[in-house]
Amino acid sequence: VFCSYRASSAGVPARRPPPRRGPAMEKRRKWPQGAEGAREEPGCAPAARGGGGGRAGDGAAHRMSPTQEVFNALTMVPLACMALHTLVRPAEGTTSADTLFAAAIIVHFPFSFCYHTHCALRHGLVDPVENNFFLKLDLVFIHISGSLMALATSASYAWFLAMALFNAVSASRTLRWSNTTFERRSCRACCLLGYLLPVFAIDWVLFAWAMVVFGGMAFCFACNQQLRGWGHSL
C-alpha cells in the first residue's frame, strides 16, 4: 500500500498486484488432454499428476503406454484360443454348459482386443476413457457375456432372465455413459457374482478358488498406478 501511494504521488500509475489464485480460479483451470494428460472423469478419483497424469481403462489412475496396451490385448488371446478349441474340437465329456461358457468368452473377446489395440495405435490422439466408443463396447459385452455365463453355470432360465435384465440395464447405462466409474465397476462385480454364485451350490471349493482368483485380479487392477500401468496385463 505504501509503495502504491508513493507511485501515485509521483504521477506514476500504481502497479496492481497479481490476482491471488483462489478456489474459483482453480475450478476454471483445465488440464491438458492427449499424451500429456487427460480430463478427470465425473465420479472418479482425480488422475495422478505425475508421469503424464492420465488414465487408462475404466478410470484407472495411470496412462498406459502403447506397449502396455499391446500386452493388454495379447492377454486376451490365450483364453480365447482355449474357448475356440472347446467349440471347434470339444474334448470327450464336454457338456452344453461348457460350450455355452466358451461361446460367451468368444463373444466378448473381439471387443476387448479391439479396444486395447485401438488405444495402442491411437495413443496420445484419443482419450482411453472419455467418448471412447471402443471402451463402451468392451464394457457392454462384458455384461452380455456374463448373462450367457450365468445360464451356463446355473442351467436355470429364471436365473438367466434375472441376470439378463440386470446386465441389460447396466449395459444401457454404460453405452449412454450416464453412470460413474464406481457404478460401472460395482455392476461388473455383480455380473461376475451372477455366474459364480450358482457354482457355490454345486462345489463350494471351486467357488472359493474362483473368488480368490477374482480377488487377485481385482487387486492388480486397483493397484494399476503402483504397478506403473501393468495391472491389466497381470
CSV table of C-alpha atoms in Angstrom, one decimal:
chain,number,residue,atom,x,y,z
A,1,VAL,CA,0.0,0.0,0.0
A,2,PHE,CA,2.9,2.4,0.9
A,3,CYS,CA,4.6,1.8,-2.5
A,4,SER,CA,1.3,2.4,-4.4
A,5,TYR,CA,0.9,5.7,-2.5
A,6,ARG,CA,4.4,6.8,-3.4
A,7,ALA,CA,3.9,5.9,-7.0
A,8,SER,CA,0.6,7.7,-7.3
A,9,SER,CA,2.1,10.7,-5.6
A,10,ALA,CA,4.9,10.8,-8.1
A,11,GLY,CA,2.5,10.6,-11.0
A,12,VAL,CA,3.3,7.0,-11.9
A,13,PRO,CA,0.4,4.7,-12.4
A,14,ALA,CA,0.1,2.3,-9.5
A,15,ARG,CA,1.1,-1.3,-10.3
A,16,ARG,CA,-1.6,-3.7,-9.4
A,17,PRO,CA,-0.5,-6.9,-7.6
A,18,PRO,CA,-1.3,-10.2,-9.5
A,19,PRO,CA,-4.6,-11.7,-8.5
A,20,ARG,CA,-4.5,-14.4,-5.9
A,21,ARG,CA,-5.3,-17.9,-7.2
A,22,GLY,CA,-8.3,-18.9,-5.2
A,23,PRO,CA,-10.8,-21.9,-5.5
A,24,ALA,CA,-12.8,-20.2,-8.2
A,25,MET,CA,-9.8,-19.9,-10.5
A,26,GLU,CA,-8.8,-23.5,-9.8
A,27,LYS,CA,-12.2,-24.7,-10.9
A,28,ARG,CA,-11.7,-22.9,-14.2
A,29,ARG,CA,-8.3,-24.4,-14.8
A,30,LYS,CA,-8.4,-27.1,-17.5
A,31,TRP,CA,-5.9,-29.9,-17.6
A,32,PRO,CA,-4.4,-30.8,-21.0
A,33,GLN,CA,-5.6,-33.7,-23.0
A,34,GLY,CA,-3.8,-36.1,-25.2
A,35,ALA,CA,-0.4,-37.6,-24.5
A,36,GLU,CA,0.4,-35.1,-21.6
A,37,GLY,CA,-2.7,-35.6,-19.6
A,38,ALA,CA,-6.5,-36.2,-19.6
A,39,ARG,CA,-9.6,-34.7,-18.1
A,40,GLU,CA,-10.9,-36.2,-14.9
A,41,GLU,CA,-14.0,-38.4,-15.4
A,42,PRO,CA,-17.0,-37.3,-13.4
A,43,GLY,CA,-17.5,-39.5,-10.4
A,44,CYS,CA,-14.0,-40.9,-10.2
A,45,ALA,CA,-10.9,-40.0,-8.3
A,46,PRO,CA,-8.6,-37.3,-9.7
A,47,ALA,CA,-5.9,-38.6,-12.1
A,48,ALA,CA,-2.4,-38.8,-10.9
A,49,ARG,CA,-0.4,-35.7,-11.9
A,50,GLY,CA,3.0,-37.3,-12.2
A,51,GLY,CA,4.2,-39.3,-15.2
A,52,GLY,CA,1.7,-38.0,-17.7
A,53,GLY,CA,-1.2,-37.9,-15.3
A,54,GLY,CA,-3.7,-39.7,-17.4
A,55,ARG,CA,-6.0,-42.7,-17.1
A,56,ALA,CA,-6.3,-45.9,-18.9
A,57,GLY,CA,-9.1,-48.4,-19.0
A,58,ASP,CA,-12.2,-47.7,-17.0
A,59,GLY,CA,-11.0,-44.9,-14.7
A,60,ALA,CA,-7.5,-46.3,-13.8
A,61,ALA,CA,-5.1,-43.7,-12.5
A,62,HIS,CA,-2.2,-44.4,-14.8
A,63,ARG,CA,-2.0,-43.8,-18.5
A,64,MET,CA,-0.6,-46.9,-20.2
A,65,SER,CA,2.0,-46.8,-22.9
A,66,PRO,CA,1.4,-48.3,-26.3
A,67,THR,CA,3.5,-51.3,-25.4
A,68,GLN,CA,1.3,-51.9,-22.3
A,69,GLU,CA,-1.8,-51.6,-24.4
A,70,VAL,CA,-0.4,-54.3,-26.8
A,71,PHE,CA,0.2,-56.6,-23.9
A,72,ASN,CA,-3.3,-55.9,-22.6
A,73,ALA,CA,-4.7,-57.1,-25.9
A,74,LEU,CA,-2.4,-60.1,-26.0
A,75,THR,CA,-3.5,-61.3,-22.6
A,76,MET,CA,-7.0,-61.9,-24.0
A,77,VAL,CA,-5.7,-64.3,-26.7
A,78,PRO,CA,-4.8,-67.5,-24.8
A,79,LEU,CA,-8.3,-67.7,-23.1
A,80,ALA,CA,-10.0,-67.0,-26.5
A,81,CYS,CA,-7.9,-69.8,-28.1
A,82,MET,CA,-8.9,-72.3,-25.4
A,83,ALA,CA,-12.6,-71.3,-25.8
A,84,LEU,CA,-12.3,-71.6,-29.6
A,85,HIS,CA,-10.7,-75.1,-29.2
A,86,THR,CA,-13.6,-76.1,-27.0
A,87,LEU,CA,-16.1,-75.0,-29.7
A,88,VAL,CA,-14.3,-76.5,-32.7
A,89,ARG,CA,-12.8,-79.7,-31.2
A,90,PRO,CA,-14.6,-80.4,-27.9
A,91,ALA,CA,-13.0,-83.0,-25.7
A,92,GLU,CA,-14.8,-86.1,-24.5
A,93,GLY,CA,-17.2,-85.2,-21.8
A,94,THR,CA,-17.7,-81.6,-22.9
A,95,THR,CA,-21.2,-80.5,-21.9
A,96,SER,CA,-23.6,-77.9,-23.4
A,97,ALA,CA,-22.7,-75.7,-20.4
A,98,ASP,CA,-19.0,-75.9,-21.3
A,99,THR,CA,-19.9,-75.0,-24.9
A,100,LEU,CA,-22.0,-72.0,-23.9
A,101,PHE,CA,-19.4,-70.7,-21.5
A,102,ALA,CA,-16.8,-70.9,-24.2
A,103,ALA,CA,-19.1,-69.1,-26.6
A,104,ALA,CA,-19.5,-66.3,-24.1
A,105,ILE,CA,-15.8,-65.8,-24.0
A,106,ILE,CA,-15.6,-65.6,-27.8
A,107,VAL,CA,-18.4,-63.1,-27.8
A,108,HIS,CA,-16.5,-60.7,-25.6
A,109,PHE,CA,-13.0,-61.2,-27.0
A,110,PRO,CA,-13.0,-59.1,-30.2
A,111,PHE,CA,-14.3,-56.0,-28.5
A,112,SER,CA,-11.8,-56.1,-25.7
A,113,PHE,CA,-9.0,-56.9,-28.1
A,114,CYS,CA,-10.0,-54.1,-30.5
A,115,TYR,CA,-10.3,-51.6,-27.6
A,116,HIS,CA,-6.7,-52.1,-26.4
A,117,THR,CA,-5.3,-52.3,-29.9
A,118,HIS,CA,-7.1,-49.0,-30.7
A,119,CYS,CA,-5.6,-47.4,-27.6
A,120,ALA,CA,-2.1,-48.6,-28.7
A,121,LEU,CA,-2.4,-47.4,-32.3
A,122,ARG,CA,-4.0,-44.1,-31.5
A,123,HIS,CA,-2.0,-43.4,-28.3
A,124,GLY,CA,-2.0,-39.7,-27.4
A,125,LEU,CA,-4.6,-39.0,-30.1
A,126,VAL,CA,-7.7,-40.4,-28.3
A,127,ASP,CA,-8.7,-40.4,-24.7
A,128,PRO,CA,-8.8,-44.0,-23.4
A,129,VAL,CA,-12.0,-43.2,-21.4
A,130,GLU,CA,-13.8,-40.1,-22.4
A,131,ASN,CA,-16.1,-40.6,-25.5
A,132,ASN,CA,-14.2,-43.8,-26.4
A,133,PHE,CA,-16.7,-45.9,-28.2
A,134,PHE,CA,-14.4,-48.9,-28.2
A,135,LEU,CA,-14.3,-48.9,-24.4
A,136,LYS,CA,-18.1,-48.7,-24.2
A,137,LEU,CA,-18.4,-51.8,-26.5
A,138,ASP,CA,-15.8,-53.6,-24.3
A,139,LEU,CA,-17.8,-52.9,-21.1
A,140,VAL,CA,-21.2,-53.6,-22.7
A,141,PHE,CA,-20.1,-57.0,-24.0
A,142,ILE,CA,-18.8,-58.0,-20.6
A,143,HIS,CA,-22.4,-57.8,-19.4
A,144,ILE,CA,-23.7,-59.7,-22.4
A,145,SER,CA,-21.1,-62.4,-21.9
A,146,GLY,CA,-21.9,-62.5,-18.2
A,147,SER,CA,-25.6,-63.2,-18.9
A,148,LEU,CA,-24.6,-66.2,-21.1
A,149,MET,CA,-22.2,-67.5,-18.4
A,150,ALA,CA,-24.9,-67.2,-15.8
A,151,LEU,CA,-27.1,-69.5,-17.9
A,152,ALA,CA,-24.2,-71.9,-18.4
A,153,THR,CA,-23.4,-72.2,-14.7
A,154,SER,CA,-27.0,-72.2,-13.3
A,155,ALA,CA,-28.8,-74.1,-16.1
A,156,SER,CA,-31.8,-72.1,-14.9
A,157,TYR,CA,-33.8,-69.9,-17.3
A,158,ALA,CA,-35.3,-67.9,-14.5
A,159,TRP,CA,-31.8,-67.0,-13.1
A,160,PHE,CA,-30.7,-66.3,-16.7
A,161,LEU,CA,-33.6,-63.9,-17.2
A,162,ALA,CA,-32.9,-62.1,-13.9
A,163,MET,CA,-29.3,-61.6,-14.8
A,164,ALA,CA,-30.0,-60.7,-18.4
A,165,LEU,CA,-32.4,-57.9,-17.1
A,166,PHE,CA,-29.7,-56.6,-14.7
A,167,ASN,CA,-27.0,-56.7,-17.3
A,168,ALA,CA,-29.2,-55.1,-19.9
A,169,VAL,CA,-29.8,-52.1,-17.6
A,170,SER,CA,-26.1,-51.9,-16.7
A,171,ALA,CA,-25.1,-52.1,-20.4
A,172,SER,CA,-27.6,-49.5,-21.4
A,173,ARG,CA,-26.3,-47.0,-18.8
A,174,THR,CA,-22.7,-47.7,-19.8
A,175,LEU,CA,-23.5,-47.2,-23.5
A,176,ARG,CA,-25.1,-43.8,-22.7
A,177,TRP,CA,-22.2,-43.1,-20.3
A,178,SER,CA,-24.7,-41.9,-17.7
A,179,ASN,CA,-23.1,-43.8,-14.8
A,180,THR,CA,-20.0,-43.3,-12.7
A,181,THR,CA,-16.8,-45.3,-12.5
A,182,PHE,CA,-17.8,-46.8,-9.2
A,183,GLU,CA,-21.2,-47.8,-10.5
A,184,ARG,CA,-19.7,-49.5,-13.6
A,185,ARG,CA,-17.2,-51.4,-11.5
A,186,SER,CA,-19.8,-52.5,-9.0
A,187,CYS,CA,-22.1,-53.7,-11.8
A,188,ARG,CA,-19.3,-55.7,-13.3
A,189,ALA,CA,-18.6,-57.3,-9.9
A,190,CYS,CA,-22.3,-58.2,-9.6
A,191,CYS,CA,-22.2,-59.6,-13.1
A,192,LEU,CA,-19.4,-61.9,-12.1
A,193,LEU,CA,-21.2,-63.0,-9.0
A,194,GLY,CA,-24.2,-63.7,-11.2
A,195,TYR,CA,-22.4,-66.6,-12.8
A,196,LEU,CA,-20.3,-67.6,-9.8
A,197,LEU,CA,-23.0,-67.9,-7.2
A,198,PRO,CA,-24.6,-71.0,-8.9
A,199,VAL,CA,-21.2,-72.7,-8.7
A,200,PHE,CA,-21.4,-72.3,-4.9
A,201,ALA,CA,-24.5,-74.5,-4.8
A,202,ILE,CA,-22.6,-77.2,-6.7
A,203,ASP,CA,-19.0,-77.0,-5.5
A,204,TRP,CA,-18.1,-74.5,-2.8
A,205,VAL,CA,-14.4,-75.3,-3.0
A,206,LEU,CA,-14.4,-74.4,-6.7
A,207,PHE,CA,-16.3,-71.2,-5.9
A,208,ALA,CA,-13.8,-70.3,-3.2
A,209,TRP,CA,-10.9,-70.7,-5.6
A,210,ALA,CA,-12.7,-68.6,-8.2
A,211,MET,CA,-13.2,-65.8,-5.7
A,212,VAL,CA,-9.5,-66.0,-4.8
A,213,VAL,CA,-8.6,-65.6,-8.4
A,214,PHE,CA,-11.0,-62.8,-8.8
A,215,GLY,CA,-9.6,-61.1,-5.7
A,216,GLY,CA,-6.1,-61.3,-7.1
A,217,MET,CA,-7.2,-59.9,-10.5
A,218,ALA,CA,-9.1,-57.0,-8.9
A,219,PHE,CA,-6.1,-56.2,-6.7
A,220,CYS,CA,-3.8,-55.9,-9.7
A,221,PHE,CA,-6.4,-53.7,-11.5
A,222,ALA,CA,-6.9,-51.5,-8.5
A,223,CYS,CA,-3.1,-51.1,-8.0
A,224,ASN,CA,-2.5,-50.3,-11.6
A,225,GLN,CA,-0.9,-46.9,-10.7
A,226,GLN,CA,1.5,-48.5,-8.3
A,227,LEU,CA,2.3,-51.2,-10.8
A,228,ARG,CA,3.2,-48.5,-13.4
A,229,GLY,CA,0.4,-49.4,-15.8
A,230,TRP,CA,1.0,-53.2,-15.8
A,231,GLY,CA,-2.0,-54.0,-13.6
A,232,HIS,CA,-4.3,-55.1,-16.5
A,233,SER,CA,-1.7,-57.4,-18.1
A,234,LEU,CA,-1.1,-59.1,-14.7
